[in-house]
Tab-separated table of C-alpha atoms and ligand atoms in Angstrom:
chain	number	residue	atom	x	y	z
A	170	MET	CA	120.082	118.040	72.882
A	171	THR	CA	117.306	120.714	70.887
A	172	HIS	CA	114.697	122.598	72.997
A	173	GLN	CA	111.403	121.242	72.690
A	174	HIS	CA	108.704	124.906	72.758
A	175	PRO	CA	105.939	123.398	74.990
A	176	LEU	CA	103.154	123.350	72.271
A	177	GLY	CA	100.486	126.052	71.667
A	178	LYS	CA	97.095	125.853	71.690
A	179	VAL	CA	95.387	126.994	68.330
A	180	TYR	CA	91.653	128.784	67.802
A	181	LEU	CA	89.519	127.958	64.942
A	182	ILE	CA	87.349	131.705	65.230
A	183	GLY	CA	84.442	132.376	63.238
A	184	ALA	CA	85.233	135.790	61.826
A	185	GLY	CA	81.381	136.487	60.785
A	186	PRO	CA	80.480	137.554	57.408
A	187	GLY	CA	81.772	140.212	56.656
A	188	ALA	CA	81.858	143.328	58.805
A	189	ALA	CA	84.164	143.636	61.145
A	190	ASP	CA	81.658	144.449	64.225
A	191	LEU	CA	80.304	140.734	63.713
A	192	ILE	CA	82.908	138.839	65.224
A	193	THR	CA	82.223	137.389	68.332
A	194	VAL	CA	83.387	139.332	71.648
A	195	ARG	CA	85.979	136.571	72.176
A	196	GLY	CA	86.643	136.023	68.914
A	197	GLN	CA	87.728	139.565	69.023
A	198	ARG	CA	89.900	139.510	72.419
A	199	LEU	CA	91.815	136.001	71.001
A	200	LEU	CA	92.730	137.804	68.449
A	201	GLU	CA	93.768	140.716	70.852
A	202	THR	CA	96.334	138.399	72.296
A	203	ALA	CA	97.516	135.660	69.107
A	204	ASP	CA	101.116	135.740	68.006
A	205	VAL	CA	99.807	134.496	64.468
A	206	VAL	CA	96.984	134.721	62.738
A	207	PHE	CA	96.019	132.706	59.505
A	208	HIS	CA	93.289	134.682	57.890
A	209	ASP	CA	91.338	133.954	54.411
A	210	ALA	CA	91.200	136.324	52.123
A	211	LEU	CA	87.070	137.512	52.545
A	212	VAL	CA	88.909	138.731	56.221
A	213	ASP	CA	87.970	142.739	56.630
A	214	PRO	CA	91.006	144.383	56.716
A	215	ALA	CA	89.940	146.240	59.203
A	216	MET	CA	89.726	143.557	61.879
A	217	LEU	CA	93.285	142.581	61.764
A	218	ASN	CA	94.531	145.474	62.836
A	219	TRP	CA	93.303	144.051	66.674
A	220	CYS	CA	96.381	142.187	66.243
A	221	PRO	CA	98.932	144.610	65.331
A	222	GLN	CA	100.922	142.310	67.670
A	223	ALA	CA	101.284	139.303	65.493
A	224	THR	CA	101.837	138.066	62.253
A	225	LEU	CA	99.520	137.634	59.509
A	226	VAL	CA	98.747	134.678	57.064
A	227	ALA	CA	96.975	135.052	54.160
A	228	VAL	CA	95.252	131.439	53.762
A	229	GLY	CA	92.068	130.283	52.209
A	230	LYS	CA	89.778	130.899	49.572
A	231	ARG	CA	88.701	134.146	47.448
A	232	CYS	CA	85.472	133.070	45.305
A	233	GLY	CA	87.291	130.487	43.041
A	234	LYS	CA	90.560	132.962	43.425
A	235	HIS	CA	94.023	130.841	43.882
A	236	SER	CA	94.323	130.314	47.369
A	237	SER	CA	96.526	127.893	49.590
A	238	SER	CA	95.629	123.929	49.063
A	239	GLN	CA	93.983	122.728	52.531
A	240	ALA	CA	96.422	120.324	52.932
A	241	PHE	CA	99.131	123.295	53.282
A	242	ILE	CA	96.933	124.852	55.295
A	243	ASN	CA	96.289	121.948	57.915
A	244	LYS	CA	100.652	121.480	57.997
A	245	ARG	CA	101.404	125.372	58.853
A	246	LEU	CA	98.526	125.149	61.467
A	247	VAL	CA	100.119	122.431	63.149
A	248	HIS	CA	103.631	123.982	62.398
A	249	ALA	CA	102.599	127.179	64.451
A	250	ALA	CA	101.741	125.192	67.500
A	251	ARG	CA	105.224	124.436	67.922
A	252	HIS	CA	106.232	127.631	68.114
A	253	HIS	CA	104.376	130.299	68.924
A	254	ALA	CA	101.284	129.855	71.972
A	255	VAL	CA	98.319	131.709	70.452
A	256	VAL	CA	97.670	130.488	66.920
A	257	VAL	CA	94.743	131.758	65.232
A	258	ARG	CA	93.047	130.625	62.390
A	259	LEU	CA	90.164	133.159	61.690
A	260	LYS	CA	87.782	131.550	59.143
A	261	GLY	CA	84.231	133.422	57.460
A	262	GLY	CA	81.403	132.918	58.997
A	263	ASP	CA	81.317	129.912	61.489
A	264	PRO	CA	84.039	127.690	60.928
A	265	MET	CA	82.144	124.745	61.259
A	266	MET	CA	79.307	125.693	58.399
A	267	PHE	CA	81.041	124.442	54.840
A	268	GLY	CA	84.476	125.938	56.576
A	269	ARG	CA	86.723	122.842	56.080
A	270	ALA	CA	87.440	123.354	59.705
A	271	ASP	CA	87.106	119.116	60.265
A	272	GLU	CA	89.967	118.964	58.230
A	273	GLU	CA	92.178	121.336	60.138
A	274	ILE	CA	90.354	120.170	63.595
A	275	GLY	CA	91.825	116.877	62.286
A	276	ALA	CA	95.390	117.584	61.303
A	277	LEU	CA	95.541	118.980	65.196
A	278	ALA	CA	94.016	116.564	66.622
A	279	GLU	CA	96.237	113.830	64.967
A	280	ALA	CA	99.442	115.930	65.886
A	281	GLY	CA	98.307	116.520	69.905
A	282	VAL	CA	97.674	120.393	69.069
A	283	PRO	CA	95.219	121.755	72.283
A	284	PHE	CA	92.606	123.616	69.872
A	285	GLU	CA	89.454	125.467	70.228
A	286	VAL	CA	86.647	126.747	67.987
A	287	VAL	CA	85.451	130.203	68.330
A	288	PRO	CA	81.736	130.091	66.486
A	289	GLY	CA	81.290	132.961	64.219
A	290	VAL	CA	77.844	134.582	62.039
A	291	THR	CA	77.202	131.999	59.582
A	292	SER	CA	76.211	134.424	56.304
A	293	ALA	CA	72.827	132.937	55.640
A	294	LEU	CA	71.604	133.823	59.207
A	295	ALA	CA	73.046	137.851	58.445
A	296	ALA	CA	71.515	137.534	55.242
A	297	SER	CA	68.281	137.370	57.175
A	298	ALA	CA	69.109	139.968	59.339
A	299	SER	CA	69.848	142.173	56.760
A	300	LEU	CA	66.802	141.333	54.466
A	301	GLY	CA	64.577	141.632	57.975
A	302	GLN	CA	63.104	138.373	56.929
A	303	SER	CA	63.417	134.973	59.500
A	304	LEU	CA	63.935	131.805	57.578
A	305	THR	CA	61.410	130.701	59.182
A	306	LEU	CA	58.083	131.996	59.033
A	307	ARG	CA	55.013	130.486	60.632
A	308	GLY	CA	52.639	128.452	58.698
A	309	HIS	CA	54.652	128.425	55.144
A	310	SER	CA	58.639	127.381	57.105
A	311	ARG	CA	59.343	125.357	59.585
A	312	SER	CA	62.562	123.447	58.577
A	313	VAL	CA	65.470	125.324	56.595
A	314	ALA	CA	69.052	123.308	55.857
A	315	PHE	CA	71.926	125.300	55.078
A	316	CYS	CA	73.365	123.318	52.012
A	317	THR	CA	75.371	123.625	48.870
A	318	LEU	CA	75.788	120.882	45.363
A	319	ALA	CA	76.850	117.987	45.774
A	320	GLN	CA	80.974	117.330	44.532
A	321	ALA	CA	80.724	114.569	41.289
A	322	ASP	CA	82.557	112.664	43.378
A	323	GLU	CA	79.450	112.611	46.030
A	324	ALA	CA	77.318	109.036	46.156
A	325	ASP	CA	73.875	111.067	46.595
A	326	ALA	CA	75.207	113.858	43.960
A	327	ALA	CA	71.459	114.229	43.118
A	328	LYS	CA	69.575	115.626	45.323
A	329	LEU	CA	69.129	119.153	47.556
A	330	PRO	CA	67.293	118.930	50.590
A	331	GLN	CA	63.327	119.478	50.985
A	332	ALA	CA	63.283	121.741	53.681
A	333	ASP	CA	60.949	124.104	53.211
A	334	THR	CA	63.727	127.154	53.591
A	335	LEU	CA	67.036	126.939	51.685
A	336	ALA	CA	70.099	128.343	52.084
A	337	VAL	CA	72.770	127.094	48.908
A	338	TYR	CA	75.713	128.268	49.609
A	339	MET	CA	78.570	128.514	46.858
A	340	GLY	CA	75.713	128.225	44.330
A	341	ARG	CA	76.734	131.452	42.390
A	342	ARG	CA	77.446	129.257	39.742
A	343	HIS	CA	75.559	127.479	39.185
A	344	ALA	CA	72.143	129.265	40.693
A	345	ALA	CA	70.472	128.185	37.374
A	346	HIS	CA	71.353	124.091	37.703
A	347	ILE	CA	70.534	124.032	41.225
A	348	ALA	CA	67.012	125.969	40.424
A	349	ARG	CA	65.988	123.390	37.694
A	350	GLN	CA	67.427	120.704	39.774
A	351	LEU	CA	64.523	122.045	42.754
A	352	LEU	CA	61.643	122.513	39.677
A	353	ASP	CA	62.304	118.876	38.960
A	354	GLN	CA	62.261	117.389	42.642
A	355	GLY	CA	58.745	119.556	42.956
A	356	LYS	CA	59.220	122.865	44.427
A	357	PRO	CA	56.980	124.918	42.407
A	358	ALA	CA	57.780	127.846	39.548
A	359	ASP	CA	56.696	130.557	41.516
A	360	LEU	CA	58.314	129.744	44.450
A	361	PRO	CA	60.367	132.851	46.038
A	362	VAL	CA	63.929	133.259	45.666
A	363	CYS	CA	66.640	135.795	47.015
A	364	VAL	CA	69.863	135.924	45.713
A	365	ILE	CA	71.653	138.030	48.529
A	366	GLU	CA	75.549	139.381	48.167
A	367	ALA	CA	78.266	140.718	50.010
A	368	VAL	CA	76.126	140.917	52.923
A	369	SER	CA	76.838	142.691	55.882
A	370	THR	CA	79.669	144.737	53.492
A	371	PRO	CA	79.129	148.253	51.691
A	372	ARG	CA	78.567	146.283	48.357
A	373	GLU	CA	75.504	144.180	49.757
A	374	ARG	CA	72.762	143.887	47.306
A	375	HIS	CA	70.043	142.072	46.630
A	376	LEU	CA	67.966	140.262	44.282
A	377	HIS	CA	64.370	139.359	43.910
A	378	LEU	CA	62.590	136.781	41.603
A	379	ASN	CA	61.175	132.922	41.638
A	380	LEU	CA	62.602	130.139	41.041
A	381	GLY	CA	61.700	129.325	37.518
A	382	ALA	CA	63.184	132.992	36.826
A	383	LEU	CA	66.408	131.734	38.000
A	384	ALA	CA	66.159	128.265	35.897
A	385	GLN	CA	66.150	130.684	33.005
A	386	HIS	CA	69.570	132.275	34.428
A	387	GLY	CA	67.311	135.302	35.788
A	388	ALA	CA	70.145	135.910	37.735
A	389	GLN	CA	73.519	135.646	35.421
A	390	ASP	CA	73.685	139.224	34.281
A	391	TRP	CA	72.674	140.478	38.082
A	392	LEU	CA	75.972	138.139	40.138
A	393	SER	CA	79.215	139.493	39.977
A	394	ASP	CA	82.138	137.634	39.729
A	395	ASP	CA	83.715	138.678	42.884
A	396	ALA	CA	81.765	138.671	45.376
A	397	PRO	CA	80.505	136.108	47.474
A	398	ALA	CA	76.752	135.460	46.845
A	399	LEU	CA	73.835	133.414	48.969
A	400	LEU	CA	70.441	132.144	47.458
A	401	LEU	CA	67.866	131.974	50.119
A	402	ILE	CA	64.598	129.663	48.290
A	403	GLY	CA	61.152	129.380	49.649
A	404	ALA	CA	57.586	130.830	50.713
A	405	ALA	CA	59.659	132.889	53.608
A	406	PHE	CA	60.746	135.043	51.365
A	407	GLY	CA	57.588	135.493	49.369
A	408	GLN	CA	56.966	138.079	52.813
A	409	ARG	CA	59.021	141.367	52.005
A	410	HIS	CA	56.333	143.227	54.671
A	411	GLN	CA	56.670	146.732	55.804
A	412	TYR	CA	59.745	146.394	57.851
A	413	ALA	CA	62.061	144.552	55.478
A	414	GLN	CA	61.687	148.301	53.264
A	415	VAL	CA	62.507	150.406	56.297
A	416	LEU	CA	65.501	148.638	56.979
A	417	ALA	CA	66.096	148.993	52.847
A	418	ASP	CA	65.086	152.689	52.712
A	419	ARG	CA	67.482	153.500	55.757
A	420	ARG	CA	70.285	151.630	54.282
A	421	LEU	CA	70.109	154.055	51.197
A	422	ARG	CA	70.138	157.629	53.440
A	423	ALA	CA	72.634	156.170	55.210
B	173	LIG	C1	83.151	128.143	51.552
B	173	LIG	S1	81.684	128.935	51.959
B	173	LIG	C2	82.289	129.317	53.922
B	173	LIG	C3	80.535	129.346	54.948
B	173	LIG	C4	80.838	130.375	55.443
B	173	LIG	N1	81.817	129.170	57.185
B	173	LIG	C5	79.549	130.739	56.422
B	173	LIG	O1	79.773	130.440	58.196
B	173	LIG	O2	79.218	131.426	56.182
B	173	LIG	C6	81.904	129.894	51.357
B	173	LIG	C7	80.070	130.519	51.273
B	173	LIG	O3	79.809	131.072	51.701
B	173	LIG	C8	79.206	132.462	51.531
B	173	LIG	N2	79.155	133.628	51.822
B	173	LIG	C9	80.037	134.044	52.630
B	173	LIG	N3	80.192	134.751	52.387
B	173	LIG	C10	79.288	135.825	52.289
B	173	LIG	C11	78.739	137.064	52.320
B	173	LIG	N4	79.011	138.028	53.019
B	173	LIG	N5	77.154	137.437	51.798
B	173	LIG	C12	76.935	136.540	51.092
B	173	LIG	N6	77.689	135.345	51.041
B	173	LIG	C13	78.049	134.574	51.865
B	173	LIG	C14	78.861	132.011	49.700
B	173	LIG	O4	77.564	131.178	49.369
B	173	LIG	C15	80.486	131.699	49.133
B	173	LIG	O5	80.112	130.960	48.289
């Protein structure tokens, strides 16, 4: 008769946008107790210093480069829970925002593995903090959409949402196309855009332009091939007030 190990628990933890100290206290404490940690490639290695006791497994995406397939990650999580008490799946930003957490949760639920999700700071919120500019703005912006370009196989592939502020994830390669789509949907060419790369890391950079310029490939030469980038689009980003300048100057001096 084979000995059946009691099922462990899988924690899907948001690592935050990049900086190691933007993980939650709960996430850090769980890392300290983990037996095995499956982490995204974009996670700051400093965060992994909190779990020297754990087996570390790099999985997940790094800006389009080779990564483990989602089905393979799902299988490994279930397998790990059959052999370890505390399994951590450390995911960039918030696990529930464009993170395919639903597929991991589905696989765990189907296998009867207990799981818990620990939220993280999604990159659009970290970008807003870094810019010193809220995504909502009294009199200008009262709706925000966290969105990405529809996949070709999605039925409603045509439209981006009609919110006042758009935070477009995974839009780096399609930035000009996204801008043209928004112009076609009736957004004005002078609508402010901020492209923000590698938020909360030492490589963070910002580019301010407008929708018309973005549609003319205005960000193409500026964008890096190997850094994650967000497109923030909306009237709110026209308010480049003094506080944002103070933040930028302070960063330059640091
Ligand atoms: C697969 S999605 C994961 C999003 C993540 N779950 C979150 O909540 O931020 C990856 C995309 O998130 C955005 N992203 C993630 N980290 C970022 C960062 N530090 N700076 C800018 N954009 C980031 C980029 O648009 C990137 O292509």
